[in-house]
XYZ file of C-alpha atoms in Angstrom:
763
model
C 166.049 59.078 45.498
C 165.665 55.343 45.659
C 164.259 54.378 49.029
C 165.919 51.310 50.516
C 164.308 49.922 53.663
C 166.889 48.325 55.938
C 166.245 45.969 58.833
C 169.074 45.867 61.331
C 170.036 44.295 64.610
C 171.901 47.337 65.889
C 172.074 51.033 65.060
C 175.121 50.738 62.844
C 174.547 50.036 59.148
C 175.843 50.732 55.660
C 173.084 51.164 53.063
C 173.716 49.730 49.586
C 175.537 51.916 47.069
C 174.037 51.665 43.569
C 176.681 52.930 41.130
C 177.637 55.902 43.303
C 174.262 57.506 42.614
C 172.362 59.444 45.299
C 170.194 57.218 47.448
C 168.136 57.188 50.608
C 167.789 54.481 53.219
C 165.420 54.092 56.145
C 165.345 51.728 59.086
C 162.583 51.071 61.586
C 162.741 48.921 64.696
C 161.397 48.569 68.233
C 163.634 49.138 71.229
C 162.869 47.620 74.635
C 163.555 50.827 76.553
C 162.182 49.415 79.788
C 164.862 46.721 79.720
C 167.718 49.142 79.041
C 168.525 49.672 82.698
C 168.220 53.453 82.773
C 165.848 56.297 83.558
C 167.492 59.081 81.548
C 168.968 58.886 78.039
C 171.279 61.148 76.019
C 172.291 60.436 72.413
C 175.324 61.043 70.206
C 175.462 60.262 66.483
C 178.133 59.952 63.808
C 176.911 60.435 60.249
C 179.827 59.394 58.018
C 179.344 60.777 54.505
C 175.602 61.343 54.823
C 174.391 64.527 53.157
C 171.424 64.520 55.541
C 170.092 62.246 58.258
C 167.324 62.092 60.860
C 167.195 59.767 63.885
C 163.980 59.568 65.937
C 163.566 57.685 69.227
C 159.862 57.479 70.060
C 159.425 60.415 67.649
C 161.986 62.561 69.485
C 164.410 63.914 66.874
C 167.561 63.055 68.835
C 170.030 63.471 65.958
C 170.036 65.244 62.600
C 172.517 66.594 60.100
C 172.378 68.486 56.823
C 169.074 70.305 57.334
C 169.133 72.501 60.465
C 172.594 73.983 60.757
C 172.295 75.301 64.318
C 171.317 71.939 65.763
C 174.881 70.670 66.191
C 176.899 69.850 69.323
C 178.925 73.043 68.813
C 175.874 75.282 69.019
C 173.910 76.106 72.141
C 170.641 75.548 70.295
C 171.246 71.816 70.684
C 169.927 72.434 74.184
C 166.492 72.934 72.683
C 166.390 69.381 71.358
C 165.345 66.113 72.990
C 168.029 63.625 73.920
C 170.695 66.281 74.596
C 172.618 66.572 77.877
C 170.370 69.421 78.984
C 167.134 67.738 77.835
C 167.538 63.959 78.199
C 164.762 61.546 77.315
C 163.110 60.081 80.398
C 161.650 56.630 80.838
C 157.950 57.409 81.183
C 154.886 55.303 80.293
C 156.330 53.321 77.418
C 158.437 50.226 77.873
C 158.921 49.744 74.132
C 159.594 52.590 71.680
C 159.978 52.830 67.926
C 163.334 53.914 66.475
C 163.385 55.420 62.980
C 166.423 56.425 60.937
C 166.378 58.205 57.564
C 169.701 58.638 55.766
C 170.397 60.497 52.515
C 173.642 60.339 50.537
C 174.901 61.996 47.365
C 176.619 58.752 46.378
C 179.125 57.297 48.827
C 178.081 54.494 51.135
C 177.087 55.763 54.579
C 177.731 54.299 57.978
C 175.546 55.871 60.661
C 176.195 55.075 64.298
C 174.079 56.037 67.287
C 175.372 55.788 70.838
C 173.676 56.631 74.095
C 174.477 57.562 77.652
C 172.245 56.130 80.367
C 171.828 58.080 83.599
C 174.941 60.154 82.949
C 177.287 57.231 82.278
C 179.748 57.033 79.376
C 178.413 56.816 75.829
C 178.156 53.282 74.501
C 176.547 51.424 71.593
C 172.934 50.405 72.042
C 172.721 46.754 72.976
C 171.544 44.816 69.921
C 169.523 42.520 72.164
C 167.200 45.438 72.939
C 166.202 45.857 69.263
C 163.746 43.949 67.104
C 163.174 44.775 63.395
C 159.374 44.997 63.716
C 156.866 47.583 64.890
C 153.360 47.253 66.293
C 150.183 47.403 64.210
C 149.296 50.951 65.303
C 152.681 52.232 64.116
C 152.236 50.388 60.821
C 148.814 52.012 60.349
C 150.346 55.385 61.151
C 153.106 54.901 58.525
C 150.590 53.784 55.915
C 148.380 56.802 56.573
C 151.356 59.181 56.403
C 152.544 57.700 53.102
C 149.049 57.830 51.594
C 148.531 61.482 52.516
C 152.039 62.640 51.501
C 151.449 61.697 47.897
C 150.675 63.480 44.636
C 150.702 67.109 43.507
C 149.877 69.868 45.975
C 151.043 73.136 47.514
C 153.237 71.214 49.926
C 156.065 73.715 50.376
C 155.537 75.618 53.621
C 156.635 79.124 52.710
C 155.495 79.464 49.105
C 152.145 78.970 47.433
C 153.925 79.459 44.103
C 155.472 75.988 44.429
C 153.448 73.011 43.227
C 155.245 69.908 44.492
C 154.901 66.208 43.679
C 155.346 63.791 46.603
C 157.167 61.626 47.386
C 159.572 62.747 44.628
C 159.926 66.398 45.593
C 159.545 67.399 41.921
C 158.586 71.061 41.851
C 157.204 73.544 39.345
C 157.103 77.151 40.509
C 154.537 79.476 38.943
C 156.076 82.936 38.859
C 155.016 86.243 37.301
C 157.937 88.298 35.965
C 158.170 91.886 34.755
C 160.314 91.916 31.623
C 161.510 95.531 31.732
C 163.061 95.206 35.207
C 163.798 91.438 35.291
C 161.881 91.217 38.581
C 160.003 88.004 39.416
C 157.859 86.581 42.182
C 159.993 84.298 44.306
C 157.826 83.380 47.282
C 154.216 83.994 48.280
C 151.968 83.066 51.140
C 148.771 84.475 52.614
C 149.908 87.503 54.590
C 148.626 90.745 56.043
C 148.859 92.486 52.661
C 146.822 89.722 51.046
C 148.885 89.655 47.851
C 147.546 86.094 47.673
C 143.771 85.701 47.897
C 142.647 82.078 48.255
C 139.387 80.439 47.225
C 138.646 76.696 47.470
C 141.203 74.009 48.292
C 139.922 70.422 48.068
C 141.114 67.746 50.486
C 142.400 65.591 47.615
C 143.967 68.642 45.889
C 141.927 67.983 42.744
C 140.942 71.659 42.802
C 142.962 74.587 44.150
C 142.592 78.224 43.153
C 144.032 81.504 44.310
C 144.635 85.008 42.995
C 148.073 86.573 43.252
C 149.084 90.198 42.742
C 152.464 91.266 41.427
C 153.089 94.933 40.686
C 150.493 95.926 38.049
C 148.783 92.578 37.487
C 146.410 90.319 39.372
C 146.448 86.740 38.082
C 144.225 83.711 38.748
C 146.106 80.461 39.365
C 143.896 77.361 39.157
C 145.380 73.933 39.823
C 144.214 70.345 39.612
C 146.554 67.839 41.234
C 146.315 65.232 43.952
C 147.718 62.387 41.847
C 150.541 62.182 39.298
C 148.611 64.324 36.771
C 149.001 68.078 37.142
C 147.031 70.808 35.350
C 147.597 74.548 35.832
C 145.562 77.363 34.250
C 146.635 80.990 34.687
C 144.768 84.094 33.514
C 145.027 87.842 34.053
C 142.107 89.012 36.194
C 142.995 92.693 36.175
C 145.810 94.982 35.098
C 146.603 98.569 36.091
C 149.615 99.342 33.931
C 151.535 98.007 30.961
C 150.171 94.467 30.844
C 152.429 93.508 27.935
C 155.428 93.857 30.271
C 154.652 90.620 32.139
C 155.320 86.929 31.556
C 154.141 83.727 33.215
C 157.052 81.466 34.135
C 157.008 77.794 35.072
C 160.316 76.873 36.721
C 161.194 73.178 37.147
C 163.482 71.812 39.865
C 163.628 69.630 42.998
C 162.274 70.649 46.394
C 163.742 69.575 49.767
C 167.382 69.246 48.713
C 169.541 67.524 50.036
C 166.820 65.135 51.246
C 165.580 64.867 47.652
C 167.721 65.134 44.521
C 167.111 65.132 40.795
C 167.796 66.761 37.446
C 165.716 69.271 35.473
C 166.159 69.534 31.700
C 164.905 71.997 29.107
C 163.301 70.489 25.976
C 162.921 73.464 23.678
C 160.723 76.374 24.710
C 157.468 74.436 25.115
C 158.393 71.556 27.420
C 160.764 70.482 30.177
C 161.361 67.417 32.331
C 162.331 66.840 35.959
C 163.727 63.458 37.012
C 163.752 62.704 40.732
C 166.623 60.371 41.576
C 165.391 56.800 41.869
C 161.762 57.851 41.420
C 159.437 59.113 38.691
C 160.296 61.443 35.857
C 157.769 64.187 35.083
C 157.274 65.931 31.743
C 155.757 69.413 31.611
C 154.021 70.782 28.504
C 152.834 74.299 27.747
C 149.277 74.439 26.447
C 149.204 74.177 22.669
C 147.765 77.702 22.339
C 150.938 79.118 23.883
C 153.479 77.286 21.706
C 153.937 80.125 19.208
C 154.308 82.695 21.986
C 156.794 80.723 24.101
C 160.037 82.555 24.794
C 163.578 81.593 25.716
C 164.005 81.432 29.472
C 166.896 82.120 31.801
C 170.222 80.363 31.287
C 170.461 79.844 35.049
C 167.517 77.483 35.460
C 164.963 75.373 33.599
C 161.756 77.273 32.820
C 158.953 77.756 30.359
C 158.068 81.387 29.599
C 154.949 82.844 27.944
C 153.806 86.498 27.740
C 150.709 87.288 29.798
C 147.941 88.626 27.563
C 144.588 89.932 28.756
C 141.763 87.713 27.558
C 144.079 84.774 26.928
C 145.281 82.121 29.395
C 148.504 80.197 29.904
C 148.267 76.501 30.721
C 150.561 73.681 31.828
C 149.993 69.930 31.897
C 152.063 66.863 32.737
C 150.278 63.960 31.061
C 150.232 65.257 27.448
C 149.974 68.425 25.385
C 146.550 70.010 25.846
C 144.874 73.230 24.741
C 144.291 75.888 27.366
C 140.536 75.490 27.044
C 140.831 71.748 27.683
C 142.977 72.356 30.766
C 140.624 74.991 32.113
C 137.512 72.918 31.431
C 138.844 69.930 33.360
C 139.947 72.110 36.277
C 136.521 73.770 36.417
C 134.853 70.365 36.459
C 136.912 69.593 39.566
C 135.758 72.889 41.074
C 132.118 71.941 40.492
C 132.647 68.651 42.316
C 134.296 70.451 45.223
C 131.558 73.073 45.572
C 128.885 70.367 45.404
C 130.513 68.631 48.374
C 129.557 71.596 50.601
C 125.868 71.362 49.757
C 125.240 68.432 52.082
C 125.734 70.758 55.047
C 122.816 73.063 54.207
C 123.018 76.747 53.307
C 124.505 77.959 56.586
C 126.576 74.844 57.206
C 127.845 74.760 53.637
C 129.301 78.253 53.944
C 130.923 77.359 57.261
C 132.238 74.094 55.820
C 133.851 75.809 52.836
C 135.480 78.457 55.021
C 136.670 76.021 57.705
C 138.165 73.650 55.132
C 139.898 76.527 53.373
C 141.333 77.770 56.649
C 143.109 74.467 57.257
C 143.935 73.290 53.749
C 145.704 76.467 52.635
C 148.105 75.802 55.500
C 148.462 72.040 54.944
C 152.098 71.264 54.126
C 154.848 68.657 54.165
C 158.386 68.649 55.550
C 160.853 65.726 55.693
C 161.470 66.650 59.344
C 158.064 65.131 60.175
C 156.775 61.684 59.295
C 153.652 62.939 57.535
C 151.903 66.131 56.351
C 151.015 68.782 58.930
C 148.728 71.814 59.244
C 150.671 74.774 60.704
C 148.661 77.830 61.692
C 150.186 79.938 58.935
C 152.795 79.548 56.220
C 154.459 82.722 57.419
C 155.505 81.299 60.802
C 158.882 79.576 61.246
C 160.688 78.572 64.454
C 163.272 76.189 62.941
C 166.957 76.824 63.578
C 168.953 77.891 60.510
C 167.266 75.641 57.953
C 169.392 75.076 54.843
C 166.503 76.457 52.779
C 162.947 77.685 53.230
C 161.817 74.222 52.053
C 162.390 73.019 55.631
C 160.843 75.867 57.611
C 157.696 75.481 59.734
C 156.389 75.437 63.299
C 153.739 73.451 65.139
C 151.850 74.968 68.073
C 150.192 72.757 70.678
C 146.488 73.575 70.916
C 146.372 75.519 67.662
C 147.354 72.442 65.687
C 145.324 69.976 67.720
C 142.266 72.065 66.891
C 143.290 71.902 63.210
C 142.906 68.123 63.371
C 139.477 68.567 64.933
C 138.442 70.773 62.001
C 139.856 68.317 59.453
C 138.168 65.349 61.095
C 134.738 66.556 60.015
C 135.148 64.643 56.764
C 138.849 63.955 56.188
C 140.049 61.633 58.908
C 143.291 60.730 57.117
C 144.497 64.335 57.082
C 143.292 64.830 60.657
C 145.266 61.788 61.802
C 148.596 62.718 60.256
C 148.503 66.226 61.753
C 147.289 65.085 65.181
C 149.998 62.450 65.402
C 152.675 65.020 64.563
C 151.510 67.398 67.302
C 151.125 64.830 70.092
C 154.380 63.115 69.087
C 156.187 66.461 69.367
C 156.237 65.890 73.138
C 159.416 66.695 75.024
C 161.670 64.242 76.821
C 159.782 65.025 80.030
C 156.475 64.049 78.462
C 154.559 67.281 77.802
C 153.443 68.599 74.426
C 155.371 71.867 74.037
C 154.100 75.331 73.227
C 155.977 75.050 69.919
C 157.974 72.454 68.020
C 159.931 72.975 64.803
C 162.520 70.646 63.313
C 163.691 69.366 66.696
C 163.679 72.781 68.405
C 161.041 73.022 71.144
C 159.849 75.202 74.001
C 161.301 73.114 76.806
C 159.994 75.398 79.544
C 156.260 75.284 78.891
C 153.252 73.556 77.411
C 149.932 75.077 76.313
C 146.274 74.198 77.016
C 145.803 70.396 77.082
C 143.054 69.338 74.678
C 144.651 66.346 72.922
C 142.735 63.544 74.650
C 139.411 65.355 74.216
C 139.971 65.904 70.497
C 141.182 62.327 70.024
C 138.068 61.026 71.779
C 135.775 63.154 69.600
C 137.546 61.940 66.469
C 137.299 58.320 67.605
C 133.578 58.672 68.314
C 133.106 59.901 64.762
C 135.357 57.474 62.873
C 135.935 54.493 65.181
C 139.603 53.771 64.344
C 141.123 52.216 67.452
C 144.671 52.188 66.072
C 145.144 55.924 66.561
C 143.937 55.626 70.164
C 146.445 52.845 70.748
C 149.155 54.935 69.097
C 148.656 58.116 71.164
C 147.268 56.953 74.511
C 150.574 56.657 76.381
C 151.781 60.020 75.084
C 148.620 61.694 76.369
C 148.960 59.916 79.714
C 152.540 61.214 79.977
C 151.251 64.753 79.369
C 148.667 64.400 82.130
C 151.260 62.906 84.485
C 153.573 65.858 83.800
C 150.885 68.314 84.914
C 150.588 66.533 88.251
C 154.353 66.241 88.630
C 155.348 69.771 87.589
C 152.337 72.101 87.687
C 150.748 71.639 91.132
C 150.982 74.519 93.598
C 152.968 73.697 96.728
C 150.502 75.541 99.006
C 148.705 72.324 99.954
C 145.722 73.007 97.708
C 146.747 70.492 95.065
C 145.553 72.898 92.379
C 147.089 73.446 88.932
C 149.034 76.617 88.192
C 150.758 77.935 85.091
C 154.534 77.717 84.971
C 157.728 78.117 82.996
C 160.804 76.082 83.805
C 164.363 77.398 83.559
C 166.245 76.233 80.475
C 169.771 76.440 79.132
C 168.685 78.548 76.144
C 167.122 81.982 75.901
C 163.963 82.750 73.951
C 163.262 85.812 76.137
C 161.011 84.170 78.698
C 161.948 80.709 80.156
C 161.740 80.483 83.919
C 159.832 83.761 84.151
C 156.344 85.224 84.435
C 156.005 85.807 80.697
C 156.878 82.193 79.955
C 154.076 81.150 82.306
C 151.702 83.553 80.559
C 152.605 81.896 77.258
C 151.776 78.506 78.782
C 148.185 79.674 79.217
C 147.911 80.160 75.452
C 146.455 83.585 76.331
C 149.740 85.430 75.990
C 148.771 88.825 77.413
C 145.479 88.160 79.175
C 144.568 90.641 81.935
C 144.042 87.582 84.154
C 147.819 87.462 84.440
C 148.595 91.152 84.783
C 151.126 91.648 87.557
C 154.139 89.715 88.819
C 153.360 86.687 90.992
C 155.832 84.130 89.673
C 157.838 82.047 92.133
C 161.392 81.599 90.860
C 161.943 78.538 93.068
C 158.873 76.509 92.078
C 158.741 78.125 88.602
C 154.984 78.553 88.967
C 152.585 81.457 89.069
C 151.234 81.632 92.595
C 147.748 81.457 91.153
C 145.457 78.447 90.912
C 144.122 78.482 87.365
C 140.464 77.667 86.649
C 140.866 77.232 82.897
C 143.926 74.993 82.969
C 142.410 72.913 85.779
C 139.130 72.444 83.937
C 140.924 71.343 80.773
C 143.186 68.985 82.756
C 140.093 67.323 84.258
C 138.488 67.041 80.824
C 141.669 65.340 79.605
C 141.504 62.827 82.459
C 137.831 62.113 81.753
C 138.654 61.628 78.067
C 141.564 59.328 78.896
C 139.196 57.173 80.940
C 137.037 56.681 77.843
C 140.023 56.183 75.530
C 141.442 53.537 77.858
C 138.221 51.530 77.534
C 138.569 51.500 73.745
C 141.938 49.697 73.869
C 141.316 47.664 77.045
C 143.610 49.743 79.243
C 141.226 50.369 82.144
C 143.426 48.649 84.692
C 146.654 50.581 84.107
C 145.275 53.844 82.690
C 141.520 54.259 83.081
C 141.257 53.687 86.824
C 144.199 55.988 87.558
C 142.842 58.781 85.352
C 139.377 58.508 86.920
C 140.868 58.828 90.379
C 142.889 61.851 89.241
C 139.866 63.527 87.649
C 137.743 63.097 90.755
C 140.546 64.361 92.985
C 141.030 67.512 90.886
C 137.256 68.037 90.703
C 136.994 68.020 94.468
C 139.933 70.380 94.917
C 138.645 72.819 92.301
C 135.515 73.532 94.308
C 137.409 76.125 96.365
C 137.722 78.265 93.230
C 134.013 79.085 93.354
C 133.553 82.741 94.276
C 130.064 82.905 95.734
C 130.147 86.673 95.979
C 130.703 87.011 92.226
C 128.775 83.903 91.201
C 131.544 82.383 89.087
C 134.723 80.305 89.321
C 137.751 82.577 89.671
C 141.530 82.172 89.675
C 142.833 82.238 93.243
C 146.173 83.349 94.660
C 148.136 80.947 96.819
C 147.228 83.117 99.830
C 143.554 82.279 99.310
C 142.353 85.557 97.780
C 140.593 85.678 94.419
C 142.052 87.515 91.438
C 138.849 88.880 89.939
C 139.775 89.335 86.280
C 137.215 87.149 84.500
C 137.535 85.592 81.063
C 135.659 82.737 79.347
C 138.116 80.333 81.030
C 135.939 80.640 84.154
C 133.306 78.584 82.313
C 135.804 75.732 81.866
C 134.965 74.612 85.406
C 131.799 73.308 83.758
C 133.939 71.410 81.259
C 135.447 69.582 84.224
C 131.966 69.059 85.719
C 133.018 70.891 88.885
C 130.033 73.238 89.126
C 126.764 72.337 90.790
C 123.637 72.911 88.728
C 122.927 76.056 90.728
C 126.442 77.365 90.116
C 126.202 76.618 86.397
C 122.920 78.522 86.145
C 124.386 81.513 87.991
C 127.463 81.637 85.764
C 125.391 81.508 82.617
C 122.721 83.994 83.685
C 124.937 86.465 85.568
C 127.992 86.310 83.344
C 127.704 84.556 79.974
C 124.308 86.020 79.060
C 124.877 89.335 80.800
C 125.022 92.117 78.188
C 127.607 94.011 80.248
C 129.946 91.033 80.587
C 130.110 88.259 77.953
C 127.121 89.411 75.920
C 125.741 86.097 74.609
C 122.093 86.534 73.721
C 119.371 85.057 71.543
C 118.516 88.638 70.588
C 122.057 90.015 70.278
C 121.261 91.781 66.985
C 118.840 94.148 68.704
C 119.847 94.122 72.373
C 123.671 94.077 72.441
C 125.731 97.242 72.451
C 127.920 97.937 69.435
C 130.991 97.518 71.672
C 130.119 93.932 72.729
C 127.940 93.045 69.747
C 129.472 89.683 68.792
C 129.907 88.471 72.371
C 132.344 86.208 74.242
C 135.211 88.727 74.492
C 138.421 87.277 75.888
C 138.023 89.436 79.008
C 134.722 90.460 80.549
C 133.331 93.629 79.002
C 133.111 95.202 82.465
C 136.858 94.736 83.025
C 139.014 97.853 82.780
C 141.120 96.179 80.058
C 138.167 95.769 77.698
C 137.591 99.285 76.294
C 141.042 99.658 74.678
C 140.903 96.010 73.534
C 143.902 94.023 72.334
C 145.091 90.500 71.565
C 143.764 88.405 74.471
C 142.487 91.589 76.101
C 138.986 91.629 74.640
C 139.210 90.238 71.108
C 137.005 87.211 70.382
C 138.682 83.857 69.694
C 137.484 80.680 67.968
C 139.189 78.328 70.450
C 137.472 80.041 73.379
C 134.147 79.561 71.594
C 134.883 75.849 71.161
C 135.998 75.341 74.762
C 133.000 77.261 76.077
C 130.730 75.148 73.877
C 132.195 71.943 75.337
C 131.707 73.394 78.822
C 128.040 74.176 78.244
C 127.410 70.716 76.761
C 128.174 69.173 80.152
C 125.082 70.890 81.602
C 122.729 70.248 78.720
C 119.942 69.285 81.113
C 119.621 72.882 82.329
C 117.303 75.048 80.229
C 119.249 78.275 80.562
C 122.496 76.534 79.654
C 120.830 74.979 76.641
C 119.590 78.391 75.550
C 123.021 79.935 76.028
C 124.699 77.216 73.993
C 122.406 77.714 71.039
C 122.821 81.484 71.245
C 126.612 81.080 71.416
C 126.588 79.025 68.205
C 124.368 81.519 66.389
C 126.419 84.547 67.430
C 129.845 83.048 66.803
C 128.956 81.573 63.403
C 127.468 84.881 62.267
C 130.644 86.687 63.332
C 132.812 84.150 61.531
C 130.830 84.249 58.283
C 130.696 88.043 58.384
C 134.457 88.180 57.733
C 134.519 85.206 55.378
C 131.761 86.509 53.129
C 133.084 90.082 53.108
C 136.779 89.360 52.643
C 137.418 85.610 52.350
C 139.296 85.776 55.660
C 139.551 83.145 58.401
C 140.491 85.399 61.298
C 142.964 84.543 64.043
C 140.719 86.647 66.271
C 137.782 89.022 65.876
C 136.774 92.374 67.279
C 133.646 92.254 69.465
C 132.606 95.576 67.896
C 129.741 95.541 65.415
C 131.354 97.966 62.973
C 134.817 96.370 62.730
C 135.835 96.141 59.071
C 138.256 93.211 59.157
C 140.128 90.667 61.275
C 141.947 92.021 64.302
C 144.761 89.475 63.959
C 146.189 87.252 61.242
C 143.770 87.118 58.313
C 144.156 83.429 57.556
C 144.614 81.369 60.723
C 142.739 78.097 60.793
C 141.494 77.989 64.369
C 139.353 81.050 63.724
C 137.028 78.626 61.936
C 136.110 77.075 65.303
C 133.776 80.041 65.767
C 131.666 78.604 62.951
C 132.494 74.950 63.525
C 130.479 74.822 66.749
C 127.360 75.467 64.645
C 128.132 72.391 62.522
C 128.476 70.361 65.730
C 125.262 71.819 67.103
C 123.430 70.877 63.894
C 124.681 67.265 64.155
C 126.998 67.391 61.151
C 129.802 66.186 63.409
């Protein structure tokens, strides 16, 4: 599609119509929300003849059509979206917000109108005087970064690694193995529990990508070099357990992301094809010259190149010119050599961790038109969107999972880290908190998850020094902190933070209930929350939470430092410092002197003695005295019957708690049977515990524990990577465990190794 940028003085415009051909149009402006005369805003849109459209106010997707079928005024799922009657946008920190509109048409001119209702009044047009056709420098930098990263060939399509897609065009070539005798073909693949796709390296710039895929009797290597407008693909049979002559390699050409992208694919004989994206580049595809004589007629229903798979012989594809298979393979392998060399600067141990951590994120790095830049979901198999018109638009973002993905990426790819971090923080709800999940406008309106955004942003800034991203995200992170104080403080007079889940007008099995509050912890079934102590009037657990409180304090401390970077001490820094100190003082009552550790406490003043690594997060908030920190580390963290961290773990730990840092203390009754957050070991807990210990670096025993934690966790992480090529969602603490105990390719598992890179000053 031809992209036409439109400046406007009100949200009512007709994009140009070039010869009734499909086109796209976008508009960007700044709205003076603080001058609008309202506190609460609801939106209603009319789309005319648009085939698809998105309207974002301050990154809230308030209107859309043509992509997510359930998100319409006639469907109750609209209640899960910002700017609806049930979930209005609130006037929070920002006085001025950016308004973005993307419109797509199959030909006819489109008139899009957006009206709003302020504080429950009648809908009316937005006053043109509130709009200016410019945006601030941080938003410009954000758009430029998003455009630069969403460019070139890559495995951009969320739910299929078979699709190699060119951005911004949406031109797609699908690599698919077919069995001739039964007319069965691969249609979609991602890294799943069966591991029918086995990944290797995936470079940041997509110049080298390789994976192995199994289909019935054959296992095939797919090696790709992309990243710009030149694409090379080399495929070869790795093994075969049946009639190998019954299989063909197919390259299918079409357009991804319809109706947001359109184009035409054409067959040019049996050795080449072309795909023309409307208004953008045309791409020619050529079979490798070795395969020309073997090329077969493809299906009459689509455009494809077909070649028999033959053991000992490869099938290649190129876009710039006709090449031999050997030439294609040689160039791809040269890109692999460059990629592998890039790991060597991290040393032997660090290089292995670097390769695994990068793979964990990059194999899940995707693009969707529903976001303004590429994102890094936890897994391609997850999807929380509502009735997407095709799998091209499916995805989900999770709060702390995806924030940690940006932390991993920021080691040496700040551009990719930025675009993902922005997407997660900007997924905030109309009330200002970053939700548990967000997917194409649908969000968990009842709950958040652990707040780590300001801390990660601060760490990234300290490494790269780009103030624009601090300026861009600061107010959003302040709104999140403000929401905690407004909606998650116990009403027992303690002023302490509790987990909660607010009632909503939709049903995802848990809003306004104890399980919803458990989900807010991020530790979905932790023994710390066994029982029923949810107050249906306040919508809070009646339990002051050590972990959430420690992270909330860390966020305030980080916001103080971020405010200094952009000269916002007066309106942000001073307020956040006061809040941090207030919470620090109040958290002191959570110290359980009898047990020697910080413990969650019921509203009636009694401790709930189910201990997990979240107890150490009091150190993250700098609540503990030195004496308390030493007791926690010696009596709990380095106790071989509890959290089992030891310099000599290989010879002194039991087989049951060999790897250490289980998600519930090994002396808890929930530990022996194990389970999800009931004893398995988690990368994010390792990272948060590491940050906690760093605050007490001046204490010898804490220093020792931190180093031991890094050694143990990185060894556990590499054990699964080197044996299976897996980046585990979670790990068994048992020495003899054969594989991951959760998802086998989930990027935050790499945090277990990442802390060693931090410890060794590579970050």
